[in-house]
Amino acid sequence: MSLSPENARQAIPESDASESKDLPKVQIRGVNFFYGSHQVLRNVSMDVPALKVTALIGPSGCGKTTLLRCLNRMHDLYPGNRYEGSIQVQPDGTDILGSGVDPIQVRMRFGMVFQKPNPFPKSIYENVAYGLRLQGMNRRRELDERVEKALREAALWEEVKSRLHQMAHNLSGGQQQRLCIARAVATDPDVVLFDEPTSALDPIATSKIEELIVELKKRVTVMIVTHNLQQAGRISDMTAFMYLGELIEFGETNRMFTNPAKPQTEDYISGRFG
Amino acid sequence: MQPEPLRTLQEGRARRRRAIDSNFRRLGFFLTLSTLGILAILMLNLAMNGLARIDWQFMSSFPSRRAGEAGILSAWVGTLLLMLVTASAAIPFGVAAGIYLEEYAPKNRWTAFVEINIANLAGVPSILYGLMALGLFVYQFRFGQSLLSGGLALGCLVLPIVIVATRESLRTIPSGIREAAFALGATRWQAVWHHLLPYSTGGIATGVILAMSRAIGESAPLITIGALTFIAFLPPAPLISHAPFVSVDWLFSPFTALPIQMFNWVSRPGEEFQSNAAAAGLILMVITLSMNAAAILLRRRAQRNITW
């Protein structure tokens, strides 16, 4: 295996080209997803560009969250779920739906932020450090550095630096969600998946999270499921519109919102259904 | 005949409905009070007959033919050691089974069958556990009529309580916490060990204490396996002066326990033995009530510390 040209390419030190904005970070090809005998995703294919924000929009039950949760293999936690197709992650080209792939390895490359802030009932510090600890980091100084870095990236450091060892539940809802973002980015994942991250937050907390997501894409590829079309318009570079388990249209956000190609997209964006 | 105006009709009906309502309030209050009254009378009765008998001599003496010299030393030591064995058996088995059923087991007909039978297990009469322990632990495993057999019998008896408490405690943890751990790359065991168990210790401990307070008053299974009613010695000490300094001989020692000592005294003639029984009963009662109080406190504290 180690002599195959593909692996040889990997051995070359990472160049700028490997993270080039033109190269897709995640290539989704012909993905079908079944919950028991019920098909939730139908032949979804799309290229998620690196270091951009890709929004998934569509009416409830269209499969956008299901697609997002395919990317970190969350569906494996529940019985009766089945995937078909492939999802390749660059630069190494691993098919994360492949049979030999350990879902735990996949989840370490894909961070996830959930709909409802879900910090552990532990200290702020331990929340952020948990992913690092899972990956075997246990030297205090190293952990301190990474925790601070992650909290800065989540724009939370200034607010919590004096009380890192207090319980995370004492934070406000918006702060808790930023803590969850810090927890997700602390391990330097390839992609961060956001599942309606602001639906439980007030407008001010929401705008902070939105600024944060735009800031994050400098370093990491972002995919976000949102019910809020304005939010998709404000923060995403690419938008995917899904309906009844199918990807109807996928393109640059500006173009999608001003000049959609498909009538369903136009109907949804103009508020005729949803 | 002129029909009665609707207003007066409703007025009359409302008065009757209010009367039924307040009648039930009075009845309910009275019935609630009388259940408490039964407990109060029981305590009072025990206290009047037994309180005067409780002193240092009573706690530190072995049973005796003369009621005035008799005490409960072997009984309370026996009860304490029994509880130690019971807890060491019931906690690991019960918590592990609870974790497995709640977090690992697939939800299918087989697990549904297991769940129903755990509920059934909780309803098995305690004397049957004694019968099982007699056959299995005393004769089959040759543990004898010992603390080990008795403790294991009580452990089996309270196992369902511990399993149910563990499961209920785990179930109160929102699924978002599990998903947060899994999304960071935790295995199921890491999610259990780092998160679910620590967040549910309060509830589990509460269940364990309630289980112990159930076990501490049991006499039927102990009598069935052959606990003695008259014991004038203590089991061998668990710590010894020579290597390896700990000894498990006490596990195989014959024993008695508080309810059995009490039963023995009740069945004797003579006023004085009756007050010995009342005194032992009072002590048992106080232990049980304080264990339940501790369980309630613990549950309150656990609820206050972790809010979802």
GROMACS .gro file of C-alpha atoms in nm, chain A:
model
  274
    1MET     CA    1   0.000   0.000   0.000
    2SER     CA    2   0.268   0.245   0.100
    3LEU     CA    3   0.419   0.246  -0.249
    4SER     CA    4   0.101   0.343  -0.432
    5PRO     CA    5   0.120   0.679  -0.608
    6GLU     CA    6  -0.169   0.812  -0.405
    7ASN     CA    7   0.011   0.764  -0.077
    8ALA     CA    8   0.331   0.898  -0.225
    9ARG     CA    9   0.152   1.219  -0.304
   10GLN     CA   10   0.040   1.245   0.053
   11ALA     CA   11   0.395   1.225   0.174
   12ILE     CA   12   0.479   1.554   0.007
   13PRO     CA   13   0.469   1.830   0.268
   14GLU     CA   14   0.148   2.027   0.256
   15SER     CA   15   0.181   2.308   0.008
   16ASP     CA   16  -0.046   2.603  -0.040
   17ALA     CA   17  -0.189   2.434  -0.343
   18SER     CA   18  -0.332   2.150  -0.135
   19GLU     CA   19  -0.554   2.397   0.050
   20SER     CA   20  -0.625   2.601  -0.258
   21LYS     CA   21  -0.968   2.757  -0.260
   22ASP     CA   22  -1.049   2.598  -0.592
   23LEU     CA   23  -1.001   2.244  -0.472
   24PRO     CA   24  -1.315   2.098  -0.312
   25LYS     CA   25  -1.266   1.995   0.048
   26VAL     CA   26  -1.545   1.742   0.050
   27GLN     CA   27  -1.676   1.560  -0.255
   28ILE     CA   28  -2.019   1.411  -0.200
   29ARG     CA   29  -2.104   1.158  -0.471
   30GLY     CA   30  -2.437   0.982  -0.517
   31VAL     CA   31  -2.524   0.965  -0.150
   32ASN     CA   32  -2.841   0.781  -0.057
   33PHE     CA   33  -2.940   0.750   0.305
   34PHE     CA   34  -3.197   0.512   0.448
   35TYR     CA   35  -3.361   0.512   0.784
   36GLY     CA   36  -3.489   0.155   0.794
   37SER     CA   37  -3.671   0.118   0.464
   38HIS     CA   38  -3.741   0.491   0.440
   39GLN     CA   39  -3.513   0.676   0.201
   40VAL     CA   40  -3.422   1.019   0.336
   41LEU     CA   41  -3.151   1.128   0.090
   42ARG     CA   42  -3.172   1.064  -0.284
   43ASN     CA   43  -2.860   1.063  -0.491
   44VAL     CA   44  -2.702   1.377  -0.346
   45SER     CA   45  -2.380   1.494  -0.511
   46MET     CA   46  -2.200   1.818  -0.442
   47ASP     CA   47  -1.849   1.961  -0.401
   48VAL     CA   48  -1.801   2.156  -0.081
   49PRO     CA   49  -1.527   2.414  -0.142
   50ALA     CA   50  -1.241   2.449   0.105
   51LEU     CA   51  -1.230   2.749   0.338
   52LYS     CA   52  -1.574   2.871   0.246
   53VAL     CA   53  -1.909   2.869   0.420
   54THR     CA   54  -2.157   2.636   0.255
   55ALA     CA   55  -2.519   2.670   0.366
   56LEU     CA   56  -2.779   2.394   0.340
   57ILE     CA   57  -3.131   2.530   0.313
   58GLY     CA   58  -3.472   2.385   0.249
   59PRO     CA   59  -3.807   2.320   0.418
   60SER     CA   60  -3.834   2.097   0.728
   61GLY     CA   61  -3.783   1.731   0.650
   62CYS     CA   62  -3.590   1.796   0.328
   63GLY     CA   63  -3.288   1.605   0.454
   64LYS     CA   64  -3.042   1.888   0.514
   65THR     CA   65  -2.964   1.790   0.873
   66THR     CA   66  -2.951   1.424   0.769
   67LEU     CA   67  -2.690   1.512   0.506
   68LEU     CA   68  -2.489   1.713   0.759
   69ARG     CA   69  -2.492   1.422   1.002
   70CYS     CA   70  -2.369   1.184   0.730
   71LEU     CA   71  -2.046   1.381   0.721
   72ASN     CA   72  -1.945   1.290   1.075
   73ARG     CA   73  -2.117   0.952   1.067
   74MET     CA   74  -2.351   1.045   1.353
   75HIS     CA   75  -2.612   0.814   1.205
   76ASP     CA   76  -2.395   0.517   1.302
   77LEU     CA   77  -2.495   0.574   1.664
   78TYR     CA   78  -2.851   0.466   1.598
   79PRO     CA   79  -2.965   0.131   1.463
   80GLY     CA   80  -3.131   0.080   1.127
   81ASN     CA   81  -2.943   0.346   0.931
   82ARG     CA   82  -2.770   0.278   0.601
   83TYR     CA   83  -2.553   0.488   0.368
   84GLU     CA   84  -2.481   0.447  -0.001
   85GLY     CA   85  -2.244   0.643  -0.223
   86SER     CA   86  -1.919   0.811  -0.124
   87ILE     CA   87  -1.797   1.119   0.055
   88GLN     CA   88  -1.431   1.192  -0.013
   89VAL     CA   89  -1.236   1.431   0.204
   90GLN     CA   90  -0.933   1.610   0.064
   91PRO     CA   91  -0.636   1.634   0.077
   92ASP     CA   92  -0.604   1.260   0.141
   93GLY     CA   93  -0.915   1.153  -0.049
   94THR     CA   94  -1.047   0.918   0.219
   95ASP     CA   95  -1.399   0.798   0.154
   96ILE     CA   96  -1.557   0.848   0.495
   97LEU     CA   97  -1.849   0.624   0.406
   98GLY     CA   98  -1.604   0.346   0.313
   99SER     CA   99  -1.648   0.018   0.494
  100GLY     CA  100  -1.305   0.015   0.654
  101VAL     CA  101  -1.335   0.364   0.798
  102ASP     CA  102  -1.375   0.405   1.173
  103PRO     CA  103  -1.653   0.658   1.247
  104ILE     CA  104  -1.454   0.775   1.548
  105GLN     CA  105  -1.166   0.880   1.323
  106VAL     CA  106  -1.413   1.061   1.099
  107ARG     CA  107  -1.561   1.251   1.393
  108MET     CA  108  -1.218   1.372   1.495
  109ARG     CA  109  -1.183   1.540   1.153
  110PHE     CA  110  -1.534   1.690   1.150
  111GLY     CA  111  -1.627   1.914   1.439
  112MET     CA  112  -1.995   1.964   1.510
  113VAL     CA  113  -2.200   2.239   1.671
  114PHE     CA  114  -2.557   2.152   1.758
  115GLN     CA  115  -2.889   2.328   1.751
  116LYS     CA  116  -2.917   2.364   2.126
  117PRO     CA  117  -2.601   2.463   2.315
  118ASN     CA  118  -2.488   2.140   2.482
  119PRO     CA  119  -2.186   2.210   2.703
  120PHE     CA  120  -2.086   1.932   2.940
  121PRO     CA  121  -2.169   2.003   3.306
  122LYS     CA  122  -1.800   2.059   3.369
  123SER     CA  123  -1.577   2.365   3.382
  124ILE     CA  124  -1.533   2.595   3.082
  125TYR     CA  125  -1.174   2.474   3.054
  126GLU     CA  126  -1.264   2.105   3.062
  127ASN     CA  127  -1.531   2.154   2.797
  128VAL     CA  128  -1.277   2.291   2.551
  129ALA     CA  129  -1.005   2.047   2.652
  130TYR     CA  130  -1.220   1.737   2.618
  131GLY     CA  131  -1.164   1.678   2.246
  132LEU     CA  132  -0.791   1.729   2.294
  133ARG     CA  133  -0.785   1.486   2.583
  134LEU     CA  134  -0.966   1.228   2.368
  135GLN     CA  135  -0.687   1.264   2.117
  136GLY     CA  136  -0.434   1.187   2.386
  137MET     CA  137  -0.309   1.533   2.476
  138ASN     CA  138  -0.256   1.557   2.851
  139ARG     CA  139   0.037   1.792   2.910
  140ARG     CA  140  -0.093   2.087   3.106
  141ARG     CA  141   0.096   2.358   2.922
  142GLU     CA  142  -0.001   2.229   2.580
  143LEU     CA  143  -0.365   2.201   2.686
  144ASP     CA  144  -0.361   2.553   2.833
  145GLU     CA  145  -0.233   2.693   2.504
  146ARG     CA  146  -0.482   2.510   2.288
  147VAL     CA  147  -0.775   2.596   2.515
  148GLU     CA  148  -0.684   2.965   2.504
  149LYS     CA  149  -0.640   2.955   2.128
  150ALA     CA  150  -0.978   2.788   2.077
  151LEU     CA  151  -1.155   3.029   2.312
  152ARG     CA  152  -0.999   3.323   2.127
  153GLU     CA  153  -1.116   3.180   1.797
  154ALA     CA  154  -1.465   3.151   1.942
  155ALA     CA  155  -1.446   3.517   2.058
  156LEU     CA  156  -1.507   3.404   2.414
  157TRP     CA  157  -1.163   3.437   2.572
  158GLU     CA  158  -1.201   3.794   2.699
  159GLU     CA  159  -1.531   3.707   2.867
  160VAL     CA  160  -1.417   3.391   3.044
  161LYS     CA  161  -1.042   3.414   3.094
  162SER     CA  162  -1.081   3.496   3.463
  163ARG     CA  163  -1.319   3.207   3.531
  164LEU     CA  164  -1.199   2.917   3.322
  165HIS     CA  165  -1.261   2.674   3.603
  166GLN     CA  166  -1.619   2.770   3.671
  167MET     CA  167  -1.908   2.560   3.547
  168ALA     CA  168  -2.000   2.612   3.184
  169HIS     CA  169  -2.368   2.617   3.273
  170ASN     CA  170  -2.328   2.955   3.439
  171LEU     CA  171  -2.269   3.111   3.096
  172SER     CA  172  -2.551   3.268   2.897
  173GLY     CA  173  -2.704   3.078   2.606
  174GLY     CA  174  -2.501   3.265   2.345
  175GLN     CA  175  -2.180   3.219   2.544
  176GLN     CA  176  -2.256   2.850   2.582
  177GLN     CA  177  -2.294   2.817   2.206
  178ARG     CA  178  -1.961   2.997   2.151
  179LEU     CA  179  -1.809   2.759   2.406
  180CYS     CA  180  -1.942   2.469   2.198
  181ILE     CA  181  -1.778   2.627   1.893
  182ALA     CA  182  -1.450   2.655   2.084
  183ARG     CA  183  -1.486   2.289   2.183
  184ALA     CA  184  -1.541   2.193   1.819
  185VAL     CA  185  -1.247   2.392   1.678
  186ALA     CA  186  -0.999   2.311   1.955
  187THR     CA  187  -0.886   1.992   1.785
  188ASP     CA  188  -0.820   2.164   1.450
  189PRO     CA  189  -1.081   1.974   1.250
  190ASP     CA  190  -1.089   1.981   0.870
  191VAL     CA  191  -1.450   2.086   0.859
  192VAL     CA  192  -1.690   2.227   1.118
  193LEU     CA  193  -2.054   2.130   1.080
  194PHE     CA  194  -2.317   2.368   1.222
  195ASP     CA  195  -2.668   2.233   1.269
  196GLU     CA  196  -2.894   2.540   1.302
  197PRO     CA  197  -2.658   2.687   1.560
  198THR     CA  198  -2.858   3.003   1.628
  199SER     CA  199  -3.214   2.873   1.638
  200ALA     CA  200  -3.217   2.878   2.018
  201LEU     CA  201  -3.051   3.220   2.051
  202ASP     CA  202  -3.164   3.582   2.062
  203PRO     CA  203  -3.075   3.824   1.776
  204ILE     CA  204  -2.768   3.972   1.946
  205ALA     CA  205  -2.619   3.633   2.032
  206THR     CA  206  -2.707   3.522   1.679
  207SER     CA  207  -2.516   3.804   1.515
  208LYS     CA  208  -2.209   3.727   1.726
  209ILE     CA  209  -2.220   3.364   1.612
  210GLU     CA  210  -2.261   3.474   1.251
  211GLU     CA  211  -1.958   3.704   1.270
  212LEU     CA  212  -1.768   3.418   1.425
  213ILE     CA  213  -1.855   3.177   1.143
  214VAL     CA  214  -1.740   3.427   0.881
  215GLU     CA  215  -1.416   3.468   1.077
  216LEU     CA  216  -1.371   3.091   1.111
  217LYS     CA  217  -1.369   3.023   0.737
  218LYS     CA  218  -1.024   3.176   0.712
  219ARG     CA  219  -0.899   2.864   0.880
  220VAL     CA  220  -1.154   2.592   0.840
  221THR     CA  221  -1.422   2.477   0.597
  222VAL     CA  222  -1.771   2.542   0.730
  223MET     CA  223  -2.102   2.376   0.650
  224ILE     CA  224  -2.415   2.513   0.809
  225VAL     CA  225  -2.775   2.399   0.812
  226THR     CA  226  -3.010   2.690   0.861
  227HIS     CA  227  -3.380   2.761   0.854
  228ASN     CA  228  -3.308   3.129   0.830
  229LEU     CA  229  -3.268   3.236   0.468
  230GLN     CA  230  -3.137   3.579   0.563
  231GLN     CA  231  -2.869   3.407   0.766
  232ALA     CA  232  -2.767   3.193   0.471
  233GLY     CA  233  -2.758   3.510   0.260
  234ARG     CA  234  -2.547   3.698   0.515
  235ILE     CA  235  -2.279   3.444   0.592
  236SER     CA  236  -2.252   3.179   0.322
  237ASP     CA  237  -2.046   3.172   0.004
  238MET     CA  238  -2.224   2.871  -0.140
  239THR     CA  239  -2.582   2.761  -0.090
  240ALA     CA  240  -2.739   2.422  -0.145
  241PHE     CA  241  -3.117   2.403  -0.170
  242MET     CA  242  -3.266   2.066  -0.080
  243TYR     CA  243  -3.620   1.945  -0.116
  244LEU     CA  244  -3.768   1.602  -0.035
  245GLY     CA  245  -3.428   1.445   0.007
  246GLU     CA  246  -3.288   1.571  -0.320
  247LEU     CA  247  -3.035   1.841  -0.389
  248ILE     CA  248  -3.231   2.074  -0.617
  249GLU     CA  249  -2.973   2.342  -0.675
  250PHE     CA  250  -2.625   2.422  -0.556
  251GLY     CA  251  -2.429   2.733  -0.639
  252GLU     CA  252  -2.285   3.064  -0.526
  253THR     CA  253  -2.509   3.224  -0.268
  254ASN     CA  254  -2.540   3.557  -0.451
  255ARG     CA  255  -2.643   3.390  -0.771
  256MET     CA  256  -2.884   3.152  -0.593
  257PHE     CA  257  -3.062   3.433  -0.414
  258THR     CA  258  -3.084   3.676  -0.709
  259ASN     CA  259  -3.117   3.444  -1.002
  260PRO     CA  260  -3.210   3.088  -0.907
  261ALA     CA  261  -3.208   2.840  -1.192
  262LYS     CA  262  -3.483   2.609  -1.068
  263PRO     CA  263  -3.844   2.713  -1.009
  264GLN     CA  264  -3.858   2.530  -0.670
  265THR     CA  265  -3.558   2.725  -0.549
  266GLU     CA  266  -3.721   3.049  -0.651
  267ASP     CA  267  -4.048   2.953  -0.481
  268TYR     CA  268  -3.869   2.868  -0.158
  269ILE     CA  269  -3.645   3.172  -0.155
  270SER     CA  270  -3.930   3.408  -0.233
  271GLY     CA  271  -4.130   3.256   0.053
  272ARG     CA  272  -4.399   3.088  -0.152
  273PHE     CA  273  -4.356   2.767   0.048
  274GLY     CA  274  -4.145   2.650   0.334
   0.00000   0.00000   0.00000
